[in-house]
JSON list of C-alpha atoms and ligand atoms in Angstrom, two decimals:
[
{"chain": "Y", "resi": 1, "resn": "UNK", "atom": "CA", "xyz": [97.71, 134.04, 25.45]},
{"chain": "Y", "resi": 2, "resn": "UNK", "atom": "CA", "xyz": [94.13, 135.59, 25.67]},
{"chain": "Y", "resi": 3, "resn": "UNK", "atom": "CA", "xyz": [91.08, 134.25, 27.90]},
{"chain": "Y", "resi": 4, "resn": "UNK", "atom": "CA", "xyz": [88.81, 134.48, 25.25]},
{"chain": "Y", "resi": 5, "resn": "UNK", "atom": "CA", "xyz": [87.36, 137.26, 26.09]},
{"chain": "Y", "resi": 6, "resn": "UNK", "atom": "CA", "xyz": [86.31, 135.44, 29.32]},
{"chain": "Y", "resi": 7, "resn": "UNK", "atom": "CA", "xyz": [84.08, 138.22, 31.80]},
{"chain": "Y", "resi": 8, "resn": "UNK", "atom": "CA", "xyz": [85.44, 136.37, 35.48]},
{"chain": "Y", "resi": 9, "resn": "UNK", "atom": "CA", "xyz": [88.78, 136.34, 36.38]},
{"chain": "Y", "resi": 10, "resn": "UNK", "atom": "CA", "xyz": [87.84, 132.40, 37.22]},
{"chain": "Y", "resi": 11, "resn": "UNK", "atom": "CA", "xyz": [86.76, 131.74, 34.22]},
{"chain": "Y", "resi": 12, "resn": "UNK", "atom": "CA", "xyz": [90.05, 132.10, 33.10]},
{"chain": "Y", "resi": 13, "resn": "UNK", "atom": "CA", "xyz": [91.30, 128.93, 35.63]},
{"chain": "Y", "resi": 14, "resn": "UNK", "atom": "CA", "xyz": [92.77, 126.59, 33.89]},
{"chain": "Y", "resi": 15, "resn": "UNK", "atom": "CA", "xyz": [91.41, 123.66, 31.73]},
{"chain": "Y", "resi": 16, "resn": "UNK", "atom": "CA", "xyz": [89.79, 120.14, 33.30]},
{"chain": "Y", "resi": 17, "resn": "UNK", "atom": "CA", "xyz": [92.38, 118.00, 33.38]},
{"chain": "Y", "resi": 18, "resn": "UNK", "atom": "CA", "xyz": [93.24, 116.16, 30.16]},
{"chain": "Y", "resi": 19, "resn": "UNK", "atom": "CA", "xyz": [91.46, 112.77, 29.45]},
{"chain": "Y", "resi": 20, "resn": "UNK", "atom": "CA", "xyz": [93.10, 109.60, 29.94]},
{"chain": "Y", "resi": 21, "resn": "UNK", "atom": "CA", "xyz": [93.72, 108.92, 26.52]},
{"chain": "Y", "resi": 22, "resn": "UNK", "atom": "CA", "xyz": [95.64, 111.78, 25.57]},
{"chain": "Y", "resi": 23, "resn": "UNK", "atom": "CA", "xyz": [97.54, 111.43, 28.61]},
{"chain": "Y", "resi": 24, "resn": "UNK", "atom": "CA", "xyz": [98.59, 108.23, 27.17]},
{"chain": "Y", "resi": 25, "resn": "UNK", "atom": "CA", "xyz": [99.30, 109.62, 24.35]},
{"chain": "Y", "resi": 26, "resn": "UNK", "atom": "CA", "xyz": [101.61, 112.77, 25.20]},
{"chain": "Y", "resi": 27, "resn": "UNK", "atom": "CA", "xyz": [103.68, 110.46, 27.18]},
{"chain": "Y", "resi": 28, "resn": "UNK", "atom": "CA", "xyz": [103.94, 108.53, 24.03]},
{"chain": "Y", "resi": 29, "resn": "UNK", "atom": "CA", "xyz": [104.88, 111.37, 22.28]},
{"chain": "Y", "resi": 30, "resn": "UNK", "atom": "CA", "xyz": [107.52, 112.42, 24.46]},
{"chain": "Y", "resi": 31, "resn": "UNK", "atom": "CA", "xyz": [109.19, 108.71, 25.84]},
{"chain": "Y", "resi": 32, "resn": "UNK", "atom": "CA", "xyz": [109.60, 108.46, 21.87]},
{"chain": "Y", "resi": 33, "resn": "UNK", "atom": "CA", "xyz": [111.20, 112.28, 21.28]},
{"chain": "Y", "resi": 34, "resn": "UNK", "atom": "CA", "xyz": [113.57, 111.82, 24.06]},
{"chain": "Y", "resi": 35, "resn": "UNK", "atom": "CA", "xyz": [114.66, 108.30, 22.85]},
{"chain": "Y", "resi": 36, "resn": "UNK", "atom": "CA", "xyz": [115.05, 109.07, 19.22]},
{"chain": "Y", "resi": 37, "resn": "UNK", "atom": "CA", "xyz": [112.25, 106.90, 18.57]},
{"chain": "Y", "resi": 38, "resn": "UNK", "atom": "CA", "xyz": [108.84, 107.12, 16.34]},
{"chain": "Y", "resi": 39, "resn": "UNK", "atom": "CA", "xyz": [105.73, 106.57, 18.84]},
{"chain": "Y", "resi": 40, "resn": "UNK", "atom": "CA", "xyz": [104.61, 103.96, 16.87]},
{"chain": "Y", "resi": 41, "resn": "UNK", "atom": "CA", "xyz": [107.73, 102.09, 18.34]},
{"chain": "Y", "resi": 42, "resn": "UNK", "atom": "CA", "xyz": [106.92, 102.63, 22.09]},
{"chain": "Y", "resi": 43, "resn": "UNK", "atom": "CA", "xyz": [103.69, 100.96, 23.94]},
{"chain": "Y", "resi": 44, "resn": "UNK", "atom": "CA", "xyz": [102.72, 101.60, 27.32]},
{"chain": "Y", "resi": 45, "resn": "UNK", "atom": "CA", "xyz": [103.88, 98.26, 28.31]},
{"chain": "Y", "resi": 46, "resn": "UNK", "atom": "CA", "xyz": [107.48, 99.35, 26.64]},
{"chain": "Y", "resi": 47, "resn": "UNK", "atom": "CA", "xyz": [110.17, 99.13, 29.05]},
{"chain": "Y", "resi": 48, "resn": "UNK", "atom": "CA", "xyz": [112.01, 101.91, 29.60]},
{"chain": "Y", "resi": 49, "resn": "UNK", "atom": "CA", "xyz": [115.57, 100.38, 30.41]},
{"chain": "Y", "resi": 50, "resn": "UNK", "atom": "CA", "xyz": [116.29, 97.08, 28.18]},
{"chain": "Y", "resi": 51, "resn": "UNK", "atom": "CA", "xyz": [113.72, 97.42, 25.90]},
{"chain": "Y", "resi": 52, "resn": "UNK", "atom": "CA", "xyz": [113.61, 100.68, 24.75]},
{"chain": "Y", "resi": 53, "resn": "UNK", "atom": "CA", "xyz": [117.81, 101.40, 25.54]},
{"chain": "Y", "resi": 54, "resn": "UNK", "atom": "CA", "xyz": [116.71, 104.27, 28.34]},
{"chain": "Y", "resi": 55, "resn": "UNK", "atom": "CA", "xyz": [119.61, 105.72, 30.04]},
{"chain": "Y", "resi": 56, "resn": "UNK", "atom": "CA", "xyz": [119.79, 107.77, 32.95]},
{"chain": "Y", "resi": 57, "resn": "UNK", "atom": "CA", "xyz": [119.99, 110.88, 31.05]},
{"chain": "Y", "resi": 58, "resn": "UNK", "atom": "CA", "xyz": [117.28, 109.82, 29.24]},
{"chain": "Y", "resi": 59, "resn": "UNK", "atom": "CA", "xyz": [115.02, 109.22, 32.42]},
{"chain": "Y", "resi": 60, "resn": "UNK", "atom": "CA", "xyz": [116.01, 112.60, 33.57]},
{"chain": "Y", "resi": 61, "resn": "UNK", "atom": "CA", "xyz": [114.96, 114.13, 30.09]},
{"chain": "Y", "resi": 62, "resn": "UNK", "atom": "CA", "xyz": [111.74, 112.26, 30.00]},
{"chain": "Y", "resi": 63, "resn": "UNK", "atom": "CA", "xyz": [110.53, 113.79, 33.86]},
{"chain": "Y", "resi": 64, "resn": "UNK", "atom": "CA", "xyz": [111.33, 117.12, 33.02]},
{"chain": "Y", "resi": 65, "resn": "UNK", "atom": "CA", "xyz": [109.80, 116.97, 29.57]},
{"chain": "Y", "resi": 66, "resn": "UNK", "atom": "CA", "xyz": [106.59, 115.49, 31.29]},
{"chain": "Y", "resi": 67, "resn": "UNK", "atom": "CA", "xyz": [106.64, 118.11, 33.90]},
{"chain": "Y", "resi": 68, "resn": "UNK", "atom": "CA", "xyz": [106.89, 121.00, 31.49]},
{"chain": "Y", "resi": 69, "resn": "UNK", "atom": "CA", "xyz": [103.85, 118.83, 29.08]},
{"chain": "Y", "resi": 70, "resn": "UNK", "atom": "CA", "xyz": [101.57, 118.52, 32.07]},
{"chain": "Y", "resi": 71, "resn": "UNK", "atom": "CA", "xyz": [102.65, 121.32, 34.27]},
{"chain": "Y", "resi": 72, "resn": "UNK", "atom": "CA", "xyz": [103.48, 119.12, 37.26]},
{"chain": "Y", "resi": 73, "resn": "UNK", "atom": "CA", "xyz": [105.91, 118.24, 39.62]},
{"chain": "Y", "resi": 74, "resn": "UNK", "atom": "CA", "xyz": [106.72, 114.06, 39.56]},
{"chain": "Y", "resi": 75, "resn": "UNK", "atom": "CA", "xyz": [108.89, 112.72, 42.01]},
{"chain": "Y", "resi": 76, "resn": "UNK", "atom": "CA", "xyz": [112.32, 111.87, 41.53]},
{"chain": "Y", "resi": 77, "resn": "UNK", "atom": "CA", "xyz": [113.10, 108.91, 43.20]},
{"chain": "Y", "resi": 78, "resn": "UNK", "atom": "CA", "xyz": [111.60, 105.82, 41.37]},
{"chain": "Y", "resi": 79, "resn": "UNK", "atom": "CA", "xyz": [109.23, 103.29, 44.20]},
{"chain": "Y", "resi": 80, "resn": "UNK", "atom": "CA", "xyz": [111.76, 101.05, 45.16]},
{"chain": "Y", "resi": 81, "resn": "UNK", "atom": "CA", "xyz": [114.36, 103.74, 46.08]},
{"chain": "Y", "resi": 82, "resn": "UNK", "atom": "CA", "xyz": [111.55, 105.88, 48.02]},
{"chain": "Y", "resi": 83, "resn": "UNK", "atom": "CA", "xyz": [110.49, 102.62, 49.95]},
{"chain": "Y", "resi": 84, "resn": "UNK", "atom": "CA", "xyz": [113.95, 101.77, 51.32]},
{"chain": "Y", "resi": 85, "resn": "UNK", "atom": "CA", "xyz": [113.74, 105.19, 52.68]},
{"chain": "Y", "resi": 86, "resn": "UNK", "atom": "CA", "xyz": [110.55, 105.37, 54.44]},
{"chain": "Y", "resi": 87, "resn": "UNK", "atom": "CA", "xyz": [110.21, 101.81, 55.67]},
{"chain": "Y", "resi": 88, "resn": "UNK", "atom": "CA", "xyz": [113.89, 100.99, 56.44]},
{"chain": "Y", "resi": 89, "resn": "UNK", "atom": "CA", "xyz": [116.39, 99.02, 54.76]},
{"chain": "Y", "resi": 90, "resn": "UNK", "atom": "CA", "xyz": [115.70, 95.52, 55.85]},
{"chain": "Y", "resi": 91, "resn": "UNK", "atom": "CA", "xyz": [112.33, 96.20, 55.38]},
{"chain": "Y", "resi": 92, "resn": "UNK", "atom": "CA", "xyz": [112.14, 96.60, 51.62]},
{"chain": "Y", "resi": 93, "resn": "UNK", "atom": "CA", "xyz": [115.94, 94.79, 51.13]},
{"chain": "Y", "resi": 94, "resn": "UNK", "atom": "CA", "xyz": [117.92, 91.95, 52.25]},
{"chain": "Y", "resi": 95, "resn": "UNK", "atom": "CA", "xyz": [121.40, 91.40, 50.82]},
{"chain": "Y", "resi": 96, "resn": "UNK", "atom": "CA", "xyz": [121.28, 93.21, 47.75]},
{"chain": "Y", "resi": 97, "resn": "UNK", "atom": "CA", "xyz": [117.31, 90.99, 46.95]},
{"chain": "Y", "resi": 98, "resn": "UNK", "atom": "CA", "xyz": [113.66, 92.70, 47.41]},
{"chain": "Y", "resi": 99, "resn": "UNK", "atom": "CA", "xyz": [112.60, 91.08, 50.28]},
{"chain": "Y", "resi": 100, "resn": "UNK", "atom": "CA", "xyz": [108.80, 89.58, 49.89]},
{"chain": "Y", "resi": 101, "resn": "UNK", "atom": "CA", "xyz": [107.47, 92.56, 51.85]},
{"chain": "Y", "resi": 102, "resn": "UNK", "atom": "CA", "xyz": [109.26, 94.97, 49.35]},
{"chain": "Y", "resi": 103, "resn": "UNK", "atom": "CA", "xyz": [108.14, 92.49, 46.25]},
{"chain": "Y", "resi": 104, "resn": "UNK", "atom": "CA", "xyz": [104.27, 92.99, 47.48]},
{"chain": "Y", "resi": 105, "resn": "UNK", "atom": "CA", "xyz": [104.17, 96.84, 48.21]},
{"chain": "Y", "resi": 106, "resn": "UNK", "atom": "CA", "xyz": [105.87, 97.17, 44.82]},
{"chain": "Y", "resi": 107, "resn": "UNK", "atom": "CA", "xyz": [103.10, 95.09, 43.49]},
{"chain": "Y", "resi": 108, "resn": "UNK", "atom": "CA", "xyz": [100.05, 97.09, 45.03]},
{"chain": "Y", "resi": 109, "resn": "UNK", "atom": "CA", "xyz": [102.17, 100.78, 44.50]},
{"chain": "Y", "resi": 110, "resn": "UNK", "atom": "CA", "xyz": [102.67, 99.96, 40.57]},
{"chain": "Y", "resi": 111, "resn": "UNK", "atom": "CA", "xyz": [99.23, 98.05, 39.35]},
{"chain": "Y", "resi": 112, "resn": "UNK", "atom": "CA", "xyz": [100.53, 98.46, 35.69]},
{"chain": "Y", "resi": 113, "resn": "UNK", "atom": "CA", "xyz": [103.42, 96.23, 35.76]},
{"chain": "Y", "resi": 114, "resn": "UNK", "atom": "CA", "xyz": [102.61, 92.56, 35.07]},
{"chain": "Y", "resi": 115, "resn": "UNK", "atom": "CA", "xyz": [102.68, 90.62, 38.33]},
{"chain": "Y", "resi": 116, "resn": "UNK", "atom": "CA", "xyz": [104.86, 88.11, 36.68]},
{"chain": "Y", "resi": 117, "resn": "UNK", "atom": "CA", "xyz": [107.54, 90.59, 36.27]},
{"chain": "Y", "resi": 118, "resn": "UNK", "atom": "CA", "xyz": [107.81, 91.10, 39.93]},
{"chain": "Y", "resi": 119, "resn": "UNK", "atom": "CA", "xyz": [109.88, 87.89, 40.19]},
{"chain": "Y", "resi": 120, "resn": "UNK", "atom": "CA", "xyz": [111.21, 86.57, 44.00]},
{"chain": "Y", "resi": 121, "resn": "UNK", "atom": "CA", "xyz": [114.79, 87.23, 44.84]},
{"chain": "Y", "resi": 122, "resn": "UNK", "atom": "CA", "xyz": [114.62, 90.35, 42.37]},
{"chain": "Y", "resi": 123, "resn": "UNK", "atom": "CA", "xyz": [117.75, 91.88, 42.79]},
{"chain": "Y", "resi": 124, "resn": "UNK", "atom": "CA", "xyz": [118.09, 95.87, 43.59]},
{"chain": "Y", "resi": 125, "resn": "UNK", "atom": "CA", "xyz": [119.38, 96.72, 40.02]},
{"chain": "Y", "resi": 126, "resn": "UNK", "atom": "CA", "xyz": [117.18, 94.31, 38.48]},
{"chain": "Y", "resi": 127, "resn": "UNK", "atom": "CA", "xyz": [113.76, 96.56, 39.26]},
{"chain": "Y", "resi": 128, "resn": "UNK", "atom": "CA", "xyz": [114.66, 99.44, 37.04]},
{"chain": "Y", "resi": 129, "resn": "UNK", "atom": "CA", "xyz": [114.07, 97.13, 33.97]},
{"chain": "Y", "resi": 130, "resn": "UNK", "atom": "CA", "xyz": [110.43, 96.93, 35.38]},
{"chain": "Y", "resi": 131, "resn": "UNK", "atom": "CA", "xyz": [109.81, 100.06, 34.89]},
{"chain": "Y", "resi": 132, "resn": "UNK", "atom": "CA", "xyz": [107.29, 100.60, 32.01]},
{"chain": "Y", "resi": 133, "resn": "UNK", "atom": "CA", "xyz": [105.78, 103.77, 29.95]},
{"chain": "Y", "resi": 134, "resn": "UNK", "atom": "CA", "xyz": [102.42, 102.94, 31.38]},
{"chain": "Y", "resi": 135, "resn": "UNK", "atom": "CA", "xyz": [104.58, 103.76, 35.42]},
{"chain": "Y", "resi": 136, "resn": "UNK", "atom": "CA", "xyz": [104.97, 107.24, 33.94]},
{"chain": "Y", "resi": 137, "resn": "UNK", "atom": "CA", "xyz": [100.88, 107.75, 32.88]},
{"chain": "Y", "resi": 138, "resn": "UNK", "atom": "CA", "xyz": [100.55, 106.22, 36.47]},
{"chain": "Y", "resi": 139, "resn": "UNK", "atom": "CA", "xyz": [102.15, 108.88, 38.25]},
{"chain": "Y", "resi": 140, "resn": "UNK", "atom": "CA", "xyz": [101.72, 111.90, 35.47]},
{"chain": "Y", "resi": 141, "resn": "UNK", "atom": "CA", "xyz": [97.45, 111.14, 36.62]},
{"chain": "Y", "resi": 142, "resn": "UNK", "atom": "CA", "xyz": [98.26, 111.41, 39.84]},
{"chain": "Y", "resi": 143, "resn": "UNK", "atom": "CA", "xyz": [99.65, 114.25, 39.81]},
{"chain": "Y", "resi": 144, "resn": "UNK", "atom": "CA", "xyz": [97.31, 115.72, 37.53]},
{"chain": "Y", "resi": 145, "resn": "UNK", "atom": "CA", "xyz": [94.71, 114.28, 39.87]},
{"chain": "Y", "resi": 146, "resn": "UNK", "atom": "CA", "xyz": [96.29, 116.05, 43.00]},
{"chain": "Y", "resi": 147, "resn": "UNK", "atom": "CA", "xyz": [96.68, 119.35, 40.54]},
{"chain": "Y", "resi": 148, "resn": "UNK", "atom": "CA", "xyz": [93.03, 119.18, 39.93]},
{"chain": "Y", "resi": 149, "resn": "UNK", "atom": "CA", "xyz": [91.91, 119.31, 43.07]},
{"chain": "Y", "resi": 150, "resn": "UNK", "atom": "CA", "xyz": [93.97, 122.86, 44.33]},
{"chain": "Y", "resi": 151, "resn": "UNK", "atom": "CA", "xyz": [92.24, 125.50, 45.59]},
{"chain": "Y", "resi": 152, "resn": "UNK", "atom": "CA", "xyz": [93.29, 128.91, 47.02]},
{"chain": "Y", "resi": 153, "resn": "UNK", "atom": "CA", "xyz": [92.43, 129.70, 50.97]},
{"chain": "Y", "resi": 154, "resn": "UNK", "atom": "CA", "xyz": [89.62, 132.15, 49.58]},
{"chain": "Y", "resi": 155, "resn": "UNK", "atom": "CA", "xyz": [88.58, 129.20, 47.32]},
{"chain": "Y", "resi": 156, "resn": "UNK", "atom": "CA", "xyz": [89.85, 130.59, 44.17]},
{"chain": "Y", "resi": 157, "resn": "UNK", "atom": "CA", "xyz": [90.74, 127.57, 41.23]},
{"chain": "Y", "resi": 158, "resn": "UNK", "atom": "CA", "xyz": [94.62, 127.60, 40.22]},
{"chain": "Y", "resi": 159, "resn": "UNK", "atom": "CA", "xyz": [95.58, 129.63, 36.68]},
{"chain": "Y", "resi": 160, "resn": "UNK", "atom": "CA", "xyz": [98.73, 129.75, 34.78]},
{"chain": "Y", "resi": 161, "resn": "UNK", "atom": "CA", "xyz": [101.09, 132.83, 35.11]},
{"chain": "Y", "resi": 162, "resn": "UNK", "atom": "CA", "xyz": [102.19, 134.13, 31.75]},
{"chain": "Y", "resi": 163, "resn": "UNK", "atom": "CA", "xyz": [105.61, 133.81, 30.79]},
{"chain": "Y", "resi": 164, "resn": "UNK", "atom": "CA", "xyz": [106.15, 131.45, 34.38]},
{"chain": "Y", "resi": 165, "resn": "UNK", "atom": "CA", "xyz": [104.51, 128.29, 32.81]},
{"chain": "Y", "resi": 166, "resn": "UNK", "atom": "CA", "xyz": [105.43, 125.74, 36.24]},
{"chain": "Y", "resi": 167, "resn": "UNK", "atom": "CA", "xyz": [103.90, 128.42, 38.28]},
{"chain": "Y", "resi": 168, "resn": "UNK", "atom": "CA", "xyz": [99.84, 128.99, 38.93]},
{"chain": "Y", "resi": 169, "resn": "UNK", "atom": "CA", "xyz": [98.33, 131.63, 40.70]},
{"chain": "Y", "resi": 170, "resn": "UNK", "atom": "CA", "xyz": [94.81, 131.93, 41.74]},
{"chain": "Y", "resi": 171, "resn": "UNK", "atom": "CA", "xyz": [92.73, 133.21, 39.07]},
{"chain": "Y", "resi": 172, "resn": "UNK", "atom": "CA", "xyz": [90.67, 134.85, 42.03]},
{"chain": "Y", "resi": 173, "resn": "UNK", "atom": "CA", "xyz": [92.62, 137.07, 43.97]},
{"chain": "Y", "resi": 174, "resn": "UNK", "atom": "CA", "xyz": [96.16, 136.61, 42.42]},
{"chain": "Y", "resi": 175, "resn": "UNK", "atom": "CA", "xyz": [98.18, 134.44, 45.52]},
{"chain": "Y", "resi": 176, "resn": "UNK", "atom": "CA", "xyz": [100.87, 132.27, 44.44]},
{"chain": "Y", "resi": 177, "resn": "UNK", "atom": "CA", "xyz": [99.42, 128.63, 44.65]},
{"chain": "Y", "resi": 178, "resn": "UNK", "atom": "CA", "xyz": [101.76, 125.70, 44.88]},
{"chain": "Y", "resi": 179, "resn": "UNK", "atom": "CA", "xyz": [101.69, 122.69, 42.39]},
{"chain": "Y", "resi": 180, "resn": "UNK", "atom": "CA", "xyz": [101.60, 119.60, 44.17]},
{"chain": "Y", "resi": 181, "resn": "UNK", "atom": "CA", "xyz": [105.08, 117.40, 44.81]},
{"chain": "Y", "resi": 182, "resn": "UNK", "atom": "CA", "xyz": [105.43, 114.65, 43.25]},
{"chain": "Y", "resi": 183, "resn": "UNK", "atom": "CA", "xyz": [107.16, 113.17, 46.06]},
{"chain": "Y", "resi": 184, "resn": "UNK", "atom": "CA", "xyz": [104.92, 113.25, 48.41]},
{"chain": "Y", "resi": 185, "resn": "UNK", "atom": "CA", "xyz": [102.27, 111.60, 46.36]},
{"chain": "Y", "resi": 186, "resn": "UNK", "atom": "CA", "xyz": [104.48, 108.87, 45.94]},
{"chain": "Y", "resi": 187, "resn": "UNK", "atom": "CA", "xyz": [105.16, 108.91, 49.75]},
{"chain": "Y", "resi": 188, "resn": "UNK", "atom": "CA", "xyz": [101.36, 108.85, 50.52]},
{"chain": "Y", "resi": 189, "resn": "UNK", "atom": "CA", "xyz": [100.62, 105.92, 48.33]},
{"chain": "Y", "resi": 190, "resn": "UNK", "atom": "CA", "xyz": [104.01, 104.07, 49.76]},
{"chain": "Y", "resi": 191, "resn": "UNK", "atom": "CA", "xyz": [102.19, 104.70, 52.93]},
{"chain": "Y", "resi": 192, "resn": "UNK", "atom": "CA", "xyz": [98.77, 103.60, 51.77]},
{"chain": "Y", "resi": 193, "resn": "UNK", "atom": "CA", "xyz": [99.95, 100.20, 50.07]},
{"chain": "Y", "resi": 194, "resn": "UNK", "atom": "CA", "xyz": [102.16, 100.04, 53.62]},
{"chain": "Y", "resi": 195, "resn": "UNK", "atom": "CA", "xyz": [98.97, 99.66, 55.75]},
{"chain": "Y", "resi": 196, "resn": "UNK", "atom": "CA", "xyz": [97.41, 97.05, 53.35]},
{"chain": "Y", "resi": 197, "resn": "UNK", "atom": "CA", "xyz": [100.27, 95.37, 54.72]},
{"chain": "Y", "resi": 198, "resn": "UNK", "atom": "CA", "xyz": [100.66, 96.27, 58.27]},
{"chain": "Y", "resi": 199, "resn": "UNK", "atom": "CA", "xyz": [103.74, 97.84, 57.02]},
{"chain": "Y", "resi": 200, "resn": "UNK", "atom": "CA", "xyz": [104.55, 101.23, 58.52]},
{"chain": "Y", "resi": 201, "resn": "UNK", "atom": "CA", "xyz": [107.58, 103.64, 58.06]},
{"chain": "Y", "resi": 202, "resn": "UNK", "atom": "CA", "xyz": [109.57, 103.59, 61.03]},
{"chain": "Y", "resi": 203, "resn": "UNK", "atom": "CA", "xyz": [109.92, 107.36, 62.79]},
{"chain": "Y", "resi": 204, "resn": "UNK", "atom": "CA", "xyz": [109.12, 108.79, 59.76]},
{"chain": "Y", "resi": 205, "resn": "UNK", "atom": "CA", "xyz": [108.76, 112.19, 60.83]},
{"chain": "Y", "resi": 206, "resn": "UNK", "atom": "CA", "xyz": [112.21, 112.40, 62.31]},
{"chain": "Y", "resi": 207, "resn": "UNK", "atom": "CA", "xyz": [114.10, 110.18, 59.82]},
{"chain": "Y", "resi": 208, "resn": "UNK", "atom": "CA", "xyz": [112.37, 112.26, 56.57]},
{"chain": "Y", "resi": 209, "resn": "UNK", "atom": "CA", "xyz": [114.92, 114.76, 57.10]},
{"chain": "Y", "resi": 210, "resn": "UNK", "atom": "CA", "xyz": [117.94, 113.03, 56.97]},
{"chain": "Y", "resi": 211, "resn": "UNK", "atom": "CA", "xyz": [119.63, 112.91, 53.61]},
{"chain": "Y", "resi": 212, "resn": "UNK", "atom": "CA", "xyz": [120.11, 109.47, 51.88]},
{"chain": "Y", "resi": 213, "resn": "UNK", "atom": "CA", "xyz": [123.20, 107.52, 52.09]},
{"chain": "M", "resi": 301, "resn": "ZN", "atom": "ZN1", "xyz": [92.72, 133.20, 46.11]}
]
């Protein structure tokens, strides 16, 4: 890789963030290579489990294929599960059912998922089946979004390392710069759509270090 002859070392910083539309369309691209499928046969509003046969594996493949597309760091919990664990079970879950609390932060945390499909009495295992391609270019711009806005201490923008392509340094004066994790992105907007509904996670700082059950 060369910087184009580039005179700054910031000018070498790396690229504005791609525009929505071929966003869209990478995560096309790679929902359809990691499900043996042509693009042409996934949407956004595909669903991932069902509809277009998505496995676990598959999910797994699909985040890690993103992250190394995108250069990004997406959470690995999916809403519902992250929910449970910042505002409490009975908060989000009752009996096995998404309680209407947990139905309505779901509904303002995913905007792209029809609000029909968000049916009452959903049961636990029924969300996954929610889930569509359009979730992923959701979360893959905000963590692009996040990305964009890094900046070193002395101000310098972020730049790829050669040969280290999840790491960025600062194209400035060389410090290791952190991408940005996708779970706490997820946890901020939990939180966000939380206080839209006087909903607020429960001694989070003390319970955000024990492990899940
Ligand atoms: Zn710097």
């Amino acid at each position: 890789m060369n910087n184009e002859g580039s005179s700054s070392l910031t000018g070498q910083a790396q690229a504005a963030a791609p525009d929505a539309a071929t966003v869209e369309k990478r995560v096309i691209e790679i929902v359809a290579r990691c499900l043996d499928r042509k693009p042409s046969e996934v949407g956004l509003d595909s669903r991932l489990w069902g509809e277009l046969s998505a496995e676990s594996l598959d999910m797994l493949d699909i985040v890690y294929s993103l992250e190394r597309a995108f250069i990004i760091r997406l959470p690995r919990l999916n809403l519902l599960q992250r929910a449970r664990e910042l505002f409490g079970e009975d908060t989000v879950v009752a009996d096995g059912v998404i309680t209407p609390a947990g139905l309505e932060l779901m509904r303002l945390s995913m905007p792209e998922i029809p609000a029909a499909s968000l049916t009452p009495n959903m049961g636990i295992q029924e969300f996954r089946y929610i889930i569509t391609v359009e979730s992923f270019v959701r979360v893959v711009h905000r963590c692009l979004e996040a990305k964009a806005r890094i900046r070193c201490a002395c101000g310098g923008l972020p730049a790829p390392v050669p040969d280290s392509p999840m790491e960025l340094r600062c194209a400035a004066c060389g410090a290791p710069l952190e991408l940005p994790s996708g779970e706490q992105l997820l946890v901020d907007d939990l939180v966000q759509a939380g206080k839209a509904l006087n909903l607020h996670p429960p001694g989070f700082a003390e319970t955000a270090a024990v492990p899940l059950k």
